[in-house]
One Martini backbone bead per residue (centre of mass of N, CA, C, O) as a GRO file, in nm:
protein
  274
    1MET     BB    1   1.435  -7.976  -1.328
    2MET     BB    2   1.398  -8.009  -1.007
    3HIS     BB    3   1.252  -8.206  -0.801
    4ARG     BB    4   1.057  -8.143  -0.521
    5TYR     BB    5   1.174  -8.404  -0.344
    6ILE     BB    6   1.504  -8.299  -0.390
    7LYS     BB    7   1.492  -8.039  -0.254
    8ASN     BB    8   1.592  -7.829  -0.003
    9ALA     BB    9   1.915  -7.771   0.073
   10LEU     BB   10   2.208  -7.726   0.285
   11ALA     BB   11   2.566  -7.661   0.262
   12ALA     BB   12   2.831  -7.597   0.469
   13ALA     BB   13   3.119  -7.390   0.381
   14VAL     BB   14   3.369  -7.198   0.381
   15ALA     BB   15   3.326  -7.058   0.666
   16GLY     BB   16   3.001  -7.079   0.627
   17LEU     BB   17   2.934  -6.961   0.306
   18VAL     BB   18   2.868  -7.216   0.158
   19VAL     BB   19   2.575  -7.274  -0.051
   20SER     BB   20   2.393  -7.574  -0.132
   21ALA     BB   21   2.240  -7.817  -0.292
   22ALA     BB   22   2.029  -8.079  -0.152
   23ALA     BB   23   1.889  -8.324   0.015
   24GLN     BB   24   1.545  -8.401   0.097
   25GLY     BB   25   1.263  -8.451   0.203
   26PRO     BB   26   0.957  -8.452   0.150
   27ALA     BB   27   0.726  -8.254   0.076
   28GLY     BB   28   0.564  -8.158   0.387
   29THR     BB   29   0.748  -8.214   0.589
   30SER     BB   30   0.923  -8.154   0.910
   31ASP     BB   31   1.172  -8.075   0.786
   32PRO     BB   32   1.408  -7.863   0.833
   33VAL     BB   33   1.554  -7.580   0.740
   34PRO     BB   34   1.857  -7.511   0.687
   35SER     BB   35   2.125  -7.323   0.837
   36PRO     BB   36   2.352  -7.111   0.843
   37PRO     BB   37   2.603  -7.023   1.014
   38GLY     BB   38   2.466  -6.783   1.246
   39TRP     BB   39   2.172  -6.861   1.149
   40VAL     BB   40   1.808  -6.800   1.142
   41LEU     BB   41   1.511  -6.884   1.052
   42ASP     BB   42   1.238  -6.650   0.965
   43TRP     BB   43   1.168  -6.684   0.645
   44HIS     BB   44   0.966  -6.866   0.389
   45ASP     BB   45   0.960  -7.006   0.041
   46GLU     BB   46   0.912  -7.320  -0.147
   47PHE     BB   47   0.680  -7.358  -0.359
   48ASP     BB   48   0.463  -7.623  -0.276
   49GLY     BB   49   0.209  -7.522  -0.363
   50PRO     BB   50  -0.062  -7.460  -0.583
   51ALA     BB   51  -0.006  -7.151  -0.504
   52LEU     BB   52   0.022  -6.847  -0.432
   53ASP     BB   53   0.104  -6.695  -0.127
   54HIS     BB   54  -0.096  -6.437   0.018
   55GLY     BB   55   0.065  -6.434   0.302
   56LYS     BB   56   0.351  -6.339   0.135
   57TRP     BB   57   0.221  -6.229  -0.139
   58VAL     BB   58   0.207  -5.972  -0.399
   59GLU     BB   59   0.080  -5.846  -0.681
   60GLU     BB   60   0.196  -5.664  -0.958
   61THR     BB   61   0.021  -5.451  -1.187
   62GLY     BB   62   0.105  -5.338  -1.492
   63ASP     BB   63   0.259  -5.042  -1.531
   64PRO     BB   64   0.542  -4.941  -1.358
   65LYS     BB   65   0.644  -4.648  -1.401
   66ASN     BB   66   0.998  -4.616  -1.351
   67GLY     BB   67   1.184  -4.491  -1.600
   68ASN     BB   68   1.311  -4.752  -1.781
   69ASP     BB   69   1.149  -4.838  -2.045
   70GLU     BB   70   0.969  -5.064  -2.018
   71LYS     BB   71   0.765  -5.341  -2.203
   72GLN     BB   72   0.589  -5.447  -1.969
   73PHE     BB   73   0.296  -5.623  -1.851
   74TYR     BB   74   0.164  -5.687  -1.550
   75THR     BB   75   0.048  -6.002  -1.416
   76ALA     BB   76  -0.171  -6.274  -1.258
   77ARG     BB   77  -0.150  -6.484  -1.459
   78PRO     BB   78  -0.062  -6.806  -1.533
   79ASP     BB   79   0.105  -6.727  -1.785
   80ASN     BB   80   0.306  -6.545  -1.576
   81LEU     BB   81   0.197  -6.687  -1.291
   82ARG     BB   82   0.330  -6.973  -1.104
   83ILE     BB   83   0.299  -7.303  -0.980
   84GLU     BB   84   0.562  -7.554  -1.066
   85ASN     BB   85   0.713  -7.815  -0.946
   86GLY     BB   86   0.809  -7.637  -0.690
   87MET     BB   87   0.785  -7.357  -0.855
   88LEU     BB   88   0.846  -7.045  -0.948
   89VAL     BB   89   0.680  -6.880  -1.225
   90ILE     BB   90   0.818  -6.637  -1.450
   91GLU     BB   91   0.658  -6.515  -1.752
   92ALA     BB   92   0.761  -6.405  -2.064
   93ARG     BB   93   0.564  -6.243  -2.324
   94ARG     BB   94   0.457  -6.204  -2.660
   95GLU     BB   95   0.223  -5.944  -2.597
   96ASN     BB   96  -0.054  -5.744  -2.604
   97MET     BB   97  -0.077  -5.504  -2.322
   98GLY     BB   98  -0.145  -5.199  -2.207
   99GLY     BB   99   0.056  -5.088  -2.449
  100MET     BB  100   0.227  -5.345  -2.459
  101ALA     BB  101   0.449  -5.611  -2.597
  102TYR     BB  102   0.449  -5.739  -2.302
  103THR     BB  103   0.448  -6.001  -2.056
  104SER     BB  104   0.442  -6.039  -1.688
  105ALA     BB  105   0.598  -6.048  -1.349
  106ARG     BB  106   0.531  -5.926  -1.001
  107ILE     BB  107   0.654  -5.964  -0.664
  108LYS     BB  108   0.569  -5.902  -0.306
  109THR     BB  109   0.607  -5.826   0.067
  110GLN     BB  110   0.441  -5.593   0.115
  111ASP     BB  111   0.292  -5.579   0.440
  112LEU     BB  112   0.411  -5.881   0.527
  113VAL     BB  113   0.741  -5.869   0.469
  114GLU     BB  114   0.951  -5.689   0.698
  115ARG     BB  115   1.302  -5.594   0.722
  116THR     BB  116   1.592  -5.556   0.938
  117HIS     BB  117   1.797  -5.730   0.819
  118GLY     BB  118   1.985  -6.011   0.699
  119ARG     BB  119   1.941  -6.313   0.518
  120TYR     BB  120   1.917  -6.333   0.162
  121GLU     BB  121   1.769  -6.610  -0.029
  122ALA     BB  122   1.805  -6.762  -0.365
  123ARG     BB  123   1.692  -7.007  -0.602
  124ILE     BB  124   1.792  -6.956  -0.947
  125LYS     BB  125   1.663  -6.953  -1.286
  126ILE     BB  126   1.741  -6.780  -1.544
  127PRO     BB  127   1.697  -6.624  -1.817
  128ARG     BB  128   1.718  -6.538  -2.173
  129GLY     BB  129   1.815  -6.260  -2.362
  130GLN     BB  130   1.761  -5.995  -2.528
  131GLY     BB  131   1.600  -5.776  -2.294
  132ILE     BB  132   1.637  -5.944  -2.037
  133TRP     BB  133   1.522  -5.876  -1.671
  134PRO     BB  134   1.613  -6.010  -1.389
  135ALA     BB  135   1.502  -5.998  -1.027
  136PHE     BB  136   1.647  -5.962  -0.685
  137TRP     BB  137   1.497  -5.750  -0.427
  138LEU     BB  138   1.503  -5.439  -0.234
  139LEU     BB  139   1.266  -5.220  -0.058
  140GLY     BB  140   1.167  -4.955   0.098
  141THR     BB  141   0.880  -4.913   0.298
  142ASP     BB  142   0.877  -4.581   0.239
  143CYS     BB  143   0.812  -4.548  -0.081
  144ARG     BB  144   0.536  -4.390  -0.067
  145ALA     BB  145   0.669  -4.126   0.091
  146VAL     BB  146   0.960  -4.180  -0.030
  147LYS     BB  147   1.161  -4.097  -0.263
  148TRP     BB  148   1.329  -4.212  -0.509
  149PRO     BB  149   1.629  -4.318  -0.347
  150ARG     BB  150   1.578  -4.264  -0.034
  151CYS     BB  151   1.445  -4.544   0.040
  152GLY     BB  152   1.594  -4.759  -0.103
  153GLU     BB  153   1.811  -5.007  -0.273
  154ILE     BB  154   1.855  -5.375  -0.307
  155ASP     BB  155   2.051  -5.561  -0.527
  156ILE     BB  156   2.107  -5.896  -0.542
  157MET     BB  157   1.986  -5.961  -0.846
  158GLU     BB  158   2.107  -5.899  -1.180
  159ASN     BB  159   2.015  -5.939  -1.533
  160ILE     BB  160   2.138  -5.907  -1.864
  161GLY     BB  161   2.117  -6.075  -2.159
  162LYS     BB  162   2.394  -5.953  -2.288
  163GLU     BB  163   2.510  -6.090  -1.996
  164PRO     BB  164   2.524  -6.423  -1.938
  165ASN     BB  165   2.791  -6.416  -1.713
  166LEU     BB  166   2.629  -6.189  -1.542
  167VAL     BB  167   2.594  -6.036  -1.221
  168HIS     BB  168   2.426  -5.792  -1.004
  169GLY     BB  169   2.530  -5.581  -0.726
  170THR     BB  170   2.328  -5.312  -0.573
  171LEU     BB  171   2.304  -4.969  -0.479
  172HIS     BB  172   2.039  -4.730  -0.376
  173GLY     BB  173   2.066  -4.371  -0.321
  174PRO     BB  174   2.145  -4.076  -0.207
  175GLY     BB  175   2.385  -3.998  -0.462
  176TYR     BB  176   2.345  -4.333  -0.561
  177SER     BB  177   2.212  -4.389  -0.868
  178GLY     BB  178   2.181  -4.599  -1.099
  179ALA     BB  179   2.480  -4.584  -1.260
  180GLN     BB  180   2.592  -4.483  -0.955
  181GLY     BB  181   2.563  -4.745  -0.825
  182PRO     BB  182   2.702  -4.936  -0.600
  183GLY     BB  183   2.901  -5.219  -0.722
  184ARG     BB  184   2.895  -5.560  -0.873
  185ALA     BB  185   3.017  -5.800  -1.081
  186GLN     BB  186   2.953  -6.158  -1.148
  187ALA     BB  187   3.132  -6.414  -1.278
  188LEU     BB  188   3.117  -6.691  -1.460
  189GLU     BB  189   3.333  -6.947  -1.523
  190LYS     BB  190   3.097  -7.105  -1.694
  191GLY     BB  191   2.890  -7.000  -1.902
  192ALA     BB  192   2.550  -6.953  -1.817
  193TYR     BB  193   2.311  -6.871  -1.590
  194ALA     BB  194   2.070  -7.012  -1.760
  195ASP     BB  195   2.174  -7.320  -1.733
  196ASP     BB  196   2.121  -7.282  -1.413
  197PHE     BB  197   2.123  -7.294  -1.088
  198HIS     BB  198   2.142  -7.032  -0.830
  199VAL     BB  199   2.283  -6.877  -0.539
  200PHE     BB  200   2.144  -6.584  -0.395
  201ALA     BB  201   2.306  -6.352  -0.162
  202LEU     BB  202   2.244  -6.154   0.147
  203GLU     BB  203   2.429  -5.964   0.393
  204TRP     BB  204   2.256  -5.769   0.645
  205GLU     BB  205   2.410  -5.529   0.848
  206PRO     BB  206   2.528  -5.314   1.053
  207GLY     BB  207   2.718  -5.129   0.823
  208VAL     BB  208   2.664  -5.390   0.620
  209ILE     BB  209   2.701  -5.536   0.280
  210ARG     BB  210   2.673  -5.870   0.132
  211TRP     BB  211   2.770  -6.062  -0.153
  212TYR     BB  212   2.643  -6.372  -0.311
  213ARG     BB  213   2.758  -6.663  -0.513
  214ASP     BB  214   2.759  -6.972  -0.433
  215GLY     BB  215   2.928  -6.861  -0.163
  216ILE     BB  216   3.056  -6.611  -0.302
  217LEU     BB  217   3.232  -6.343  -0.214
  218TYR     BB  218   3.203  -6.021  -0.416
  219HIS     BB  219   3.075  -5.795  -0.212
  220THR     BB  220   3.111  -5.466  -0.037
  221GLU     BB  221   2.924  -5.239   0.181
  222ARG     BB  222   2.949  -4.906   0.326
  223PRO     BB  223   2.903  -4.591   0.437
  224ASP     BB  224   3.205  -4.507   0.312
  225THR     BB  225   3.131  -4.620  -0.008
  226VAL     BB  226   2.861  -4.477  -0.144
  227GLY     BB  227   2.843  -4.142  -0.161
  228GLY     BB  228   2.625  -4.117   0.082
  229ASP     BB  229   2.350  -4.183   0.231
  230TRP     BB  230   2.269  -4.417   0.472
  231VAL     BB  231   1.949  -4.622   0.416
  232PHE     BB  232   1.999  -4.931   0.587
  233GLU     BB  233   1.823  -4.894   0.893
  234ARG     BB  234   1.554  -5.030   0.769
  235PRO     BB  235   1.286  -5.145   0.629
  236PHE     BB  236   1.230  -5.416   0.397
  237PHE     BB  237   1.137  -5.563   0.083
  238VAL     BB  238   1.048  -5.814  -0.145
  239ILE     BB  239   1.153  -5.879  -0.494
  240LEU     BB  240   1.012  -6.032  -0.795
  241ASN     BB  241   1.127  -6.010  -1.143
  242LEU     BB  242   1.039  -5.969  -1.509
  243ALA     BB  243   1.182  -5.788  -1.743
  244VAL     BB  244   1.129  -5.591  -2.057
  245GLY     BB  245   1.347  -5.397  -2.121
  246GLY     BB  246   1.539  -5.097  -2.148
  247PHE     BB  247   1.804  -4.895  -2.109
  248TRP     BB  248   2.003  -5.114  -2.008
  249PRO     BB  249   1.930  -5.391  -2.173
  250GLY     BB  250   1.736  -5.323  -2.375
  251TYR     BB  251   1.592  -5.496  -2.658
  252PRO     BB  252   1.427  -5.701  -2.819
  253ASP     BB  253   1.496  -5.937  -3.078
  254ALA     BB  254   1.545  -6.181  -3.314
  255THR     BB  255   1.722  -6.344  -3.079
  256THR     BB  256   1.470  -6.356  -2.887
  257PRO     BB  257   1.339  -6.590  -2.686
  258LEU     BB  258   0.984  -6.665  -2.678
  259PRO     BB  259   0.935  -6.754  -2.400
  260GLN     BB  260   1.042  -6.666  -2.059
  261ARG     BB  261   1.193  -6.813  -1.756
  262MET     BB  262   1.165  -6.773  -1.406
  263LEU     BB  263   1.313  -6.978  -1.155
  264VAL     BB  264   1.197  -7.051  -0.813
  265ASP     BB  265   1.268  -7.250  -0.543
  266TYR     BB  266   1.352  -7.020  -0.323
  267VAL     BB  267   1.289  -6.819  -0.022
  268ARG     BB  268   1.520  -6.683   0.234
  269VAL     BB  269   1.510  -6.567   0.578
  270TYR     BB  270   1.753  -6.450   0.806
  271ARG     BB  271   1.877  -6.443   1.136
  272ARG     BB  272   2.061  -6.379   1.388
  273ALA     BB  273   2.207  -6.545   1.619
  274ARG     BB  274   2.204  -6.531   1.985
   0.00000   0.00000   0.00000
């Protein structure tokens, strides 16, 4: 794990799209977070405080009851959710709680940070193992009143443990949800995503959404490509979570090492420079 005092910088290259980690001054200094060309920092969390910042995030707890047949019970306990060495740690554990066989955590910016468009970026080291399902994603702010998938969902990064060298970027909306959600997988050139940190980013602008991994543009969607109503011109909020089990990833087995940790170095949201 990278020490907190040498994290948090970006270097732009390849037409301004490649963004990678570099050195920065000590945490807590006034050094500004660098922005990719054409973008201005709008909101961010570097996870350098002693605990989760409740001015930026709220925990979701309990059984998610989302129809995916997930097996985790979300908690706000330090065992499952904490700040450690300048990182957000979301930890999945094998333990019974709330009728579930596992515990984990999920946090969101709902009612605190909600945006229409922007560049969303996080530097994450995902966990590994059969049945493990980490995600960095956006959900439409009207999800309380408008039934999913009409509220819209933008998956910036999902990984299922049985595919260690793939991450998925996907859209979900009316007429194109679940397994029919348009998107694409991005393969790692060597090794597994869980071996190291990677930068996952999304550029969301009027009429277009682009996905990046470590600065590599790997997928684009537009209103004429989704196969249904385009519902992405209104505010969304950010979610980070680590699920265990489900119809898509399958379920942990004897090969699944637990606990497993999802480490998040930072989350940054940019707006287009004027």
